[in-house]
Amino acid sequence: MSRLYSKITGTGSGLPQRIVSNDELARELGNRGIETSDEWIVARTGIRQRYVAEPGITTAELGTRAARAALEAAGRVAGDIDLIVVGTSTPDQIFPSTACLIQGRLGALGCAAFDVQAVCSGFVYALTAADALIRTGAHRRALVIGAELFSRILDWNDRTTCVLFGDGAGAVVLEASSEPGLLASQLKADGSQAGVLCTAGRIAEGRVEGDPFLRMDGQAVFKLAVSVLGTSALETLRQAKLDPAQLDWLVPHQANIRILKATARRLGLPEERLVVTVDRHANTSAASVPLALDDAVRSGQITRGQHVLLQGVGGGFTWGSVLVRW
């Protein structure tokens, strides 16, 4: 009996229509007496714009758009899918899961569907889970989606966080293969650092208890992210018996350009091998890695046969890496 592996066969994106530039955001914040500027945001983050969902748009809707684009790229239809895994921290409801809502929209009824909550590492966690389920033979074709509406949990009076995030969704089709596509992965977490990035509010007796907004200790997150991403990358490459020099592309969580460049330096990679979309998408949490991946595939940067390292890092504190042979 031949050994089973999994391989990405299609990618897709789902973005809101509205683009908010730094200048537009600075004007909106200025009307509230909060001072910021394009120069201030770009210098600290590399972000120049973000997508913000219109009222009435849901996480499931963006995820469905991304899923349909990925299915088309893979030459598949919804009925071919027997597993849907969604990484999200901004579900439309407490339950059912966003994965079930997307399944209903796609008409892929009957397949397994569940959410993964690992914040900005959500897509990497979801992809690793789907890979494991395909390798067991339990499933053949999966939709793995990262979808977020972070604009709905931002405190728009806090310029240290509201300038950083955007909305969007990205997806891949992951299929069983006789040849390795996902070569190695590593998932990690440190719950003792839960307070550095969190949205602590909860619903109880029909009311929101606690703080419903995203809160972040920026300096602590930066230090943790730079430390763990470099180590995770090296350990994942070691699993696959590859050197950093053999890596064609690094697709990290798009949080901050300084974190991206620091990770590339740790691996000895030139910046030309770093996929960067944070300037256009801002931080879209679990959606950022699949959005960046889809962008790089559709632009022709990533081509078949190349080694690509996907990385997530975020609240929890969680982080992880997946090494792919494209």
GROMACS .gro file of C-alpha atoms in nm:
model
  326
    1MET     CA    1   0.000   0.000   0.000
    2SER     CA    2   0.149   0.334  -0.107
    3ARG     CA    3   0.198   0.604   0.152
    4LEU     CA    4  -0.041   0.902   0.148
    5TYR     CA    5   0.068   1.264   0.148
    6SER     CA    6  -0.112   1.592   0.084
    7LYS     CA    7  -0.055   1.863  -0.173
    8ILE     CA    8  -0.194   2.214  -0.230
    9THR     CA    9  -0.366   2.222  -0.570
   10GLY     CA   10  -0.533   2.564  -0.566
   11THR     CA   11  -0.537   2.895  -0.380
   12GLY     CA   12  -0.789   3.178  -0.351
   13SER     CA   13  -0.865   3.510  -0.183
   14GLY     CA   14  -1.173   3.693  -0.063
   15LEU     CA   15  -1.141   4.063   0.018
   16PRO     CA   16  -1.398   4.333   0.097
   17GLN     CA   17  -1.453   4.605  -0.161
   18ARG     CA   18  -1.356   4.898   0.059
   19ILE     CA   19  -0.987   4.995   0.072
   20VAL     CA   20  -0.890   5.234   0.350
   21SER     CA   21  -0.559   5.413   0.296
   22ASN     CA   22  -0.347   5.540   0.582
   23ASP     CA   23  -0.438   5.897   0.487
   24GLU     CA   24  -0.810   5.820   0.500
   25LEU     CA   25  -0.773   5.643   0.834
   26ALA     CA   26  -0.566   5.932   0.971
   27ARG     CA   27  -0.845   6.174   0.875
   28GLU     CA   28  -1.109   5.957   1.043
   29LEU     CA   29  -0.903   5.930   1.360
   30GLY     CA   30  -0.822   6.301   1.348
   31ASN     CA   31  -1.193   6.377   1.359
   32ARG     CA   32  -1.194   6.198   1.696
   33GLY     CA   33  -0.893   6.390   1.820
   34ILE     CA   34  -0.649   6.102   1.766
   35GLU     CA   35  -0.331   6.205   1.588
   36THR     CA   36  -0.160   5.974   1.339
   37SER     CA   37  -0.029   5.990   0.981
   38ASP     CA   38   0.070   5.779   0.684
   39GLU     CA   39   0.436   5.841   0.767
   40TRP     CA   40   0.391   5.728   1.130
   41ILE     CA   41   0.211   5.406   1.029
   42VAL     CA   42   0.445   5.311   0.743
   43ALA     CA   43   0.761   5.374   0.947
   44ARG     CA   44   0.646   5.146   1.230
   45THR     CA   45   0.461   4.874   1.040
   46GLY     CA   46   0.507   4.891   0.663
   47ILE     CA   47   0.128   4.913   0.624
   48ARG     CA   48  -0.007   5.154   0.360
   49GLN     CA   49  -0.370   5.043   0.338
   50ARG     CA   50  -0.614   4.778   0.458
   51TYR     CA   51  -0.947   4.630   0.348
   52VAL     CA   52  -1.243   4.697   0.579
   53ALA     CA   53  -1.567   4.503   0.540
   54GLU     CA   54  -1.889   4.689   0.478
   55PRO     CA   55  -2.176   4.650   0.728
   56GLY     CA   56  -2.356   4.322   0.673
   57ILE     CA   57  -2.052   4.138   0.534
   58THR     CA   58  -1.972   3.826   0.737
   59THR     CA   59  -1.666   3.613   0.797
   60ALA     CA   60  -1.842   3.323   0.626
   61GLU     CA   61  -1.910   3.535   0.319
   62LEU     CA   62  -1.543   3.632   0.278
   63GLY     CA   63  -1.438   3.272   0.345
   64THR     CA   64  -1.680   3.147   0.082
   65ARG     CA   65  -1.539   3.388  -0.177
   66ALA     CA   66  -1.187   3.263  -0.107
   67ALA     CA   67  -1.300   2.899  -0.113
   68ARG     CA   68  -1.469   2.938  -0.453
   69ALA     CA   69  -1.157   3.099  -0.599
   70ALA     CA   70  -0.940   2.816  -0.463
   71LEU     CA   71  -1.177   2.551  -0.600
   72GLU     CA   72  -1.167   2.713  -0.943
   73ALA     CA   73  -0.786   2.727  -0.936
   74ALA     CA   74  -0.772   2.358  -0.842
   75GLY     CA   75  -1.022   2.257  -1.109
   76ARG     CA   76  -1.260   2.125  -0.843
   77VAL     CA   77  -1.622   2.182  -0.744
   78ALA     CA   78  -1.771   2.193  -0.396
   79GLY     CA   79  -1.897   1.836  -0.423
   80ASP     CA   80  -1.539   1.712  -0.452
   81ILE     CA   81  -1.458   1.834  -0.099
   82ASP     CA   82  -1.492   1.601   0.201
   83LEU     CA   83  -1.336   1.825   0.469
   84ILE     CA   84  -1.352   2.197   0.552
   85VAL     CA   85  -1.126   2.345   0.821
   86VAL     CA   86  -1.149   2.718   0.896
   87GLY     CA   87  -0.904   2.919   1.102
   88THR     CA   88  -1.079   3.222   1.252
   89SER     CA   89  -1.094   3.429   1.570
   90THR     CA   90  -1.393   3.632   1.450
   91PRO     CA   91  -1.669   3.377   1.383
   92ASP     CA   92  -2.011   3.498   1.277
   93GLN     CA   93  -2.177   3.315   1.567
   94ILE     CA   94  -2.079   3.130   1.883
   95PHE     CA   95  -2.207   2.827   1.696
   96PRO     CA   96  -2.252   2.673   1.443
   97SER     CA   97  -1.892   2.699   1.328
   98THR     CA   98  -1.792   2.928   1.045
   99ALA     CA   99  -1.683   2.613   0.859
  100CYS     CA  100  -2.042   2.484   0.870
  101LEU     CA  101  -2.177   2.820   0.750
  102ILE     CA  102  -1.931   2.817   0.459
  103GLN     CA  103  -2.021   2.456   0.382
  104GLY     CA  104  -2.386   2.556   0.356
  105ARG     CA  105  -2.306   2.847   0.124
  106LEU     CA  106  -2.094   2.623  -0.100
  107GLY     CA  107  -2.343   2.338  -0.102
  108ALA     CA  108  -2.075   2.089   0.003
  109LEU     CA  109  -2.323   1.923   0.236
  110GLY     CA  110  -2.223   1.611   0.427
  111CYS     CA  111  -1.849   1.667   0.451
  112ALA     CA  112  -1.674   1.720   0.785
  113ALA     CA  113  -1.646   2.085   0.886
  114PHE     CA  114  -1.493   2.254   1.190
  115ASP     CA  115  -1.314   2.570   1.306
  116VAL     CA  116  -0.966   2.612   1.453
  117GLN     CA  117  -0.902   2.904   1.691
  118ALA     CA  118  -0.533   2.994   1.708
  119VAL     CA  119  -0.565   3.364   1.617
  120CYS     CA  120  -0.293   3.468   1.368
  121SER     CA  121  -0.155   3.112   1.359
  122GLY     CA  122  -0.501   2.980   1.270
  123PHE     CA  123  -0.433   2.895   0.906
  124VAL     CA  124  -0.106   2.715   0.983
  125TYR     CA  125  -0.282   2.516   1.257
  126ALA     CA  126  -0.575   2.438   1.025
  127LEU     CA  127  -0.348   2.332   0.740
  128THR     CA  128  -0.152   2.100   0.968
  129ALA     CA  129  -0.475   1.942   1.098
  130ALA     CA  130  -0.610   1.887   0.746
  131ASP     CA  131  -0.278   1.738   0.634
  132ALA     CA  132  -0.286   1.491   0.924
  133LEU     CA  133  -0.644   1.385   0.843
  134ILE     CA  134  -0.560   1.332   0.476
  135ARG     CA  135  -0.250   1.129   0.562
  136THR     CA  136  -0.461   0.888   0.767
  137GLY     CA  137  -0.680   0.821   0.464
  138ALA     CA  138  -0.990   0.953   0.640
  139HIS     CA  139  -1.028   1.238   0.389
  140ARG     CA  140  -0.919   1.301   0.030
  141ARG     CA  141  -0.981   1.665  -0.050
  142ALA     CA  142  -0.997   1.955   0.194
  143LEU     CA  143  -1.071   2.323   0.185
  144VAL     CA  144  -0.847   2.500   0.437
  145ILE     CA  145  -0.952   2.860   0.497
  146GLY     CA  146  -0.834   3.155   0.706
  147ALA     CA  147  -1.106   3.419   0.740
  148GLU     CA  148  -1.129   3.723   0.967
  149LEU     CA  149  -1.324   4.043   1.035
  150PHE     CA  150  -1.089   4.209   1.281
  151SER     CA  151  -1.239   4.552   1.212
  152ARG     CA  152  -1.534   4.440   1.426
  153ILE     CA  153  -1.323   4.388   1.741
  154LEU     CA  154  -1.097   4.693   1.715
  155ASP     CA  155  -1.107   4.990   1.950
  156TRP     CA  156  -1.102   5.270   1.693
  157ASN     CA  157  -0.992   5.513   1.964
  158ASP     CA  158  -0.667   5.320   2.017
  159ARG     CA  159  -0.422   5.411   1.742
  160THR     CA  160  -0.168   5.152   1.861
  161THR     CA  161  -0.400   4.872   1.742
  162CYS     CA  162  -0.662   5.009   1.503
  163VAL     CA  163  -0.406   5.104   1.237
  164LEU     CA  164  -0.265   4.751   1.224
  165PHE     CA  165  -0.550   4.526   1.116
  166GLY     CA  166  -0.771   4.456   0.818
  167ASP     CA  167  -1.037   4.212   0.699
  168GLY     CA  168  -1.012   3.929   0.447
  169ALA     CA  169  -0.998   3.558   0.375
  170GLY     CA  170  -0.766   3.319   0.198
  171ALA     CA  171  -0.808   2.952   0.112
  172VAL     CA  172  -0.635   2.650  -0.034
  173VAL     CA  173  -0.751   2.317  -0.170
  174LEU     CA  174  -0.546   2.038  -0.012
  175GLU     CA  175  -0.561   1.696  -0.181
  176ALA     CA  176  -0.429   1.348  -0.114
  177SER     CA  177  -0.118   1.275  -0.318
  178SER     CA  178   0.128   0.991  -0.371
  179GLU     CA  179   0.408   1.251  -0.360
  180PRO     CA  180   0.490   1.475  -0.064
  181GLY     CA  181   0.358   1.830  -0.087
  182LEU     CA  182   0.360   1.927   0.279
  183LEU     CA  183   0.707   1.817   0.388
  184ALA     CA  184   0.719   1.913   0.756
  185SER     CA  185   0.531   2.114   1.016
  186GLN     CA  186   0.559   2.234   1.373
  187LEU     CA  187   0.296   2.383   1.603
  188LYS     CA  188   0.372   2.549   1.938
  189ALA     CA  189   0.197   2.754   2.206
  190ASP     CA  190   0.275   2.930   2.534
  191GLY     CA  191  -0.039   3.003   2.733
  192SER     CA  192   0.157   3.190   2.997
  193GLN     CA  193   0.179   3.477   2.745
  194ALA     CA  194  -0.199   3.497   2.691
  195GLY     CA  195  -0.218   3.857   2.807
  196VAL     CA  196   0.016   4.009   2.548
  197LEU     CA  197  -0.244   3.982   2.270
  198CYS     CA  198  -0.606   3.908   2.352
  199THR     CA  199  -0.973   3.994   2.323
  200ALA     CA  200  -1.094   3.898   2.667
  201GLY     CA  201  -1.466   3.973   2.644
  202ARG     CA  202  -1.726   3.697   2.664
  203ILE     CA  203  -2.104   3.661   2.650
  204ALA     CA  204  -2.286   3.572   2.971
  205GLU     CA  205  -2.657   3.596   3.042
  206GLY     CA  206  -2.717   3.798   2.727
  207ARG     CA  207  -2.446   4.056   2.798
  208VAL     CA  208  -2.082   4.109   2.706
  209GLU     CA  209  -1.864   4.070   3.014
  210GLY     CA  210  -1.506   4.197   3.017
  211ASP     CA  211  -1.325   4.396   2.748
  212PRO     CA  212  -1.467   4.319   2.400
  213PHE     CA  213  -1.182   4.488   2.213
  214LEU     CA  214  -0.847   4.359   2.090
  215ARG     CA  215  -0.565   4.459   2.326
  216MET     CA  216  -0.195   4.417   2.256
  217ASP     CA  217   0.139   4.476   2.421
  218GLY     CA  218   0.320   4.567   2.100
  219GLN     CA  219   0.676   4.542   2.229
  220ALA     CA  220   0.616   4.204   2.393
  221VAL     CA  221   0.452   4.066   2.077
  222PHE     CA  222   0.739   4.190   1.862
  223LYS     CA  223   1.005   4.028   2.080
  224LEU     CA  224   0.819   3.699   2.107
  225ALA     CA  225   0.739   3.684   1.735
  226VAL     CA  226   1.097   3.746   1.622
  227SER     CA  227   1.230   3.487   1.867
  228VAL     CA  228   0.987   3.203   1.800
  229LEU     CA  229   0.953   3.243   1.421
  230GLY     CA  230   1.325   3.207   1.359
  231THR     CA  231   1.356   2.900   1.581
  232SER     CA  232   1.042   2.740   1.436
  233ALA     CA  233   1.165   2.792   1.081
  234LEU     CA  234   1.502   2.632   1.149
  235GLU     CA  235   1.349   2.334   1.333
  236THR     CA  236   1.093   2.274   1.056
  237LEU     CA  237   1.361   2.287   0.787
  238ARG     CA  238   1.568   2.045   0.993
  239GLN     CA  239   1.277   1.798   0.998
  240ALA     CA  240   1.281   1.797   0.618
  241LYS     CA  241   1.663   1.779   0.608
  242LEU     CA  242   1.684   2.109   0.424
  243ASP     CA  243   1.910   2.408   0.480
  244PRO     CA  244   1.772   2.764   0.480
  245ALA     CA  245   1.964   2.825   0.157
  246GLN     CA  246   1.736   2.569  -0.012
  247LEU     CA  247   1.427   2.770   0.075
  248ASP     CA  248   1.282   2.954  -0.225
  249TRP     CA  249   1.017   3.159  -0.046
  250LEU     CA  250   0.925   3.259   0.307
  251VAL     CA  251   0.554   3.341   0.351
  252PRO     CA  252   0.520   3.461   0.711
  253HIS     CA  253   0.222   3.602   0.897
  254GLN     CA  254   0.185   3.957   0.766
  255ALA     CA  255   0.188   4.150   1.092
  256ASN     CA  256   0.470   4.401   1.071
  257ILE     CA  257   0.741   4.450   0.808
  258ARG     CA  258   1.009   4.463   1.077
  259ILE     CA  259   0.912   4.117   1.205
  260LEU     CA  260   0.915   3.979   0.850
  261LYS     CA  261   1.258   4.117   0.772
  262ALA     CA  262   1.401   4.006   1.108
  263THR     CA  263   1.289   3.647   1.042
  264ALA     CA  264   1.443   3.652   0.695
  265ARG     CA  265   1.772   3.777   0.841
  266ARG     CA  266   1.768   3.499   1.103
  267LEU     CA  267   1.749   3.246   0.819
  268GLY     CA  268   2.008   3.422   0.608
  269LEU     CA  269   1.751   3.478   0.333
  270PRO     CA  270   1.769   3.780   0.103
  271GLU     CA  271   1.462   4.002   0.121
  272GLU     CA  272   1.389   3.912  -0.241
  273ARG     CA  273   1.272   3.569  -0.117
  274LEU     CA  274   1.028   3.721   0.132
  275VAL     CA  275   0.662   3.739   0.028
  276VAL     CA  276   0.522   4.071   0.153
  277THR     CA  277   0.159   4.182   0.135
  278VAL     CA  278   0.133   4.361   0.470
  279ASP     CA  279   0.157   4.694   0.288
  280ARG     CA  280  -0.173   4.620   0.106
  281HIS     CA  281  -0.363   4.387   0.341
  282ALA     CA  282  -0.235   4.496   0.686
  283ASN     CA  283  -0.264   4.226   0.954
  284THR     CA  284  -0.559   3.999   0.867
  285SER     CA  285  -0.480   3.746   1.140
  286ALA     CA  286  -0.556   3.388   1.025
  287ALA     CA  287  -0.624   3.514   0.671
  288SER     CA  288  -0.283   3.674   0.623
  289VAL     CA  289  -0.081   3.365   0.527
  290PRO     CA  290  -0.327   3.224   0.269
  291LEU     CA  291  -0.384   3.575   0.127
  292ALA     CA  292  -0.009   3.625   0.085
  293LEU     CA  293   0.031   3.275  -0.059
  294ASP     CA  294  -0.246   3.328  -0.315
  295ASP     CA  295  -0.099   3.664  -0.414
  296ALA     CA  296   0.246   3.511  -0.469
  297VAL     CA  297   0.108   3.216  -0.666
  298ARG     CA  298  -0.112   3.427  -0.892
  299SER     CA  299   0.165   3.681  -0.955
  300GLY     CA  300   0.400   3.403  -1.066
  301GLN     CA  301   0.646   3.443  -0.780
  302ILE     CA  302   0.584   3.092  -0.649
  303THR     CA  303   0.615   2.818  -0.911
  304ARG     CA  304   0.599   2.438  -0.905
  305GLY     CA  305   0.892   2.255  -0.753
  306GLN     CA  306   0.990   2.537  -0.518
  307HIS     CA  307   1.023   2.510  -0.140
  308VAL     CA  308   0.791   2.748   0.047
  309LEU     CA  309   0.779   2.802   0.423
  310LEU     CA  310   0.447   2.924   0.569
  311GLN     CA  311   0.453   3.072   0.920
  312GLY     CA  312   0.195   3.200   1.167
  313VAL     CA  313   0.234   3.370   1.503
  314GLY     CA  314  -0.026   3.532   1.726
  315GLY     CA  315  -0.237   3.542   2.037
  316GLY     CA  316  -0.236   3.245   2.265
  317PHE     CA  317   0.060   3.284   2.239
  318THR     CA  318   0.070   3.050   1.935
  319TRP     CA  319   0.307   2.994   1.647
  320GLY     CA  320   0.386   2.737   1.382
  321SER     CA  321   0.547   2.658   1.047
  322VAL     CA  322   0.459   2.442   0.747
  323LEU     CA  323   0.717   2.358   0.480
  324VAL     CA  324   0.566   2.299   0.135
  325ARG     CA  325   0.710   2.169  -0.189
  326TRP     CA  326   0.497   2.358  -0.435
   0.00000   0.00000   0.00000
